[in-house]
Steps between C-alpha positions, in 0.01 A plus 500: 500500500574519876526822713220679331244710686189337340432139564369342167290195557698220331303215673258292290134560547297283739316331202842415338628347820170313565519344154859417535519366864235250632355642830647846465291769653325296764536796750394773265182556675574817695293383801723204534824702524612650828676795327196591288402825690867630468501434119406756250407450135707799389873525579588793713744756358859412601587863587811475304596836337737344251488286192828329580663543844808714529804272519714490812865590431699183442881542578556149332578318827149359541473130419238365271440161347628432160149422383388859550597763261461800739445556868152597620425878518546497884732268687649465843847625581501464886739197514763525229717196456841516671792281584559138408122419525421782251754360257345154523146651443628714209643190335162313540310796346750555217555141384196295564129529412214473749438139391845371600558328839854634490372854528288423801781300677738793448238737645459279810875472524529885493223510771702242713833703448317820610355327806847392609633843436221644714577249787871599482410877504285443802806407702643851445185650670407540867226242447620206297273222381390246757448164326347335809204742531470620137471155348219388719696210662366576849143523370543168324602341833199640695243396241507128532748413220464128497118489553434770240700309229404136526158355432363812335590422143738797470666524161816667634583205716726346237735793501463623853829344601656757257367796687753508781788451258387788278433737783778411729791391276587855376519620862690202616760523199529876569567443864750237423675732249524786759616258764778373264604852408516592875708190572727572214539852611580398862771252386666768299493763779 
């Protein structure tokens, strides 16, 4: 059972592995292994003063996969889910297992919604996001963009044309939206 202080050896013995897997144990000679001086034959005590760790208080708002019956004894609570992105992520955890693509696509969508929200919140601060310097556009222009891509066998060359669209289109669309709202407000006023 997981989360125990002692660590029982559940691994098969070397002889069992050697009989089952051809070539297994070719590096068993201690002189051949770079980590040998650090290894010890007897496991060191874990230092744990418990049989099973005390469980962290769960207020019921922590997500867990539907495959797992309980949460681990200790878990992070630093970034609780919030807003629309939190609702999307909760849906992914509540309805879909870890083996479903739908779950992971919903988690990615929640991440993107959170990123857009963070960009929008940055405009309410004294230092809003700067897409020109923070996306590396200027560094790309200084680092020989054409020469570094062609004739080098780069795998990402097939989709490199998408990079400006993915990086710049949200900012261009946002600027167009703000511009149209300003024009509409000026016409009314």
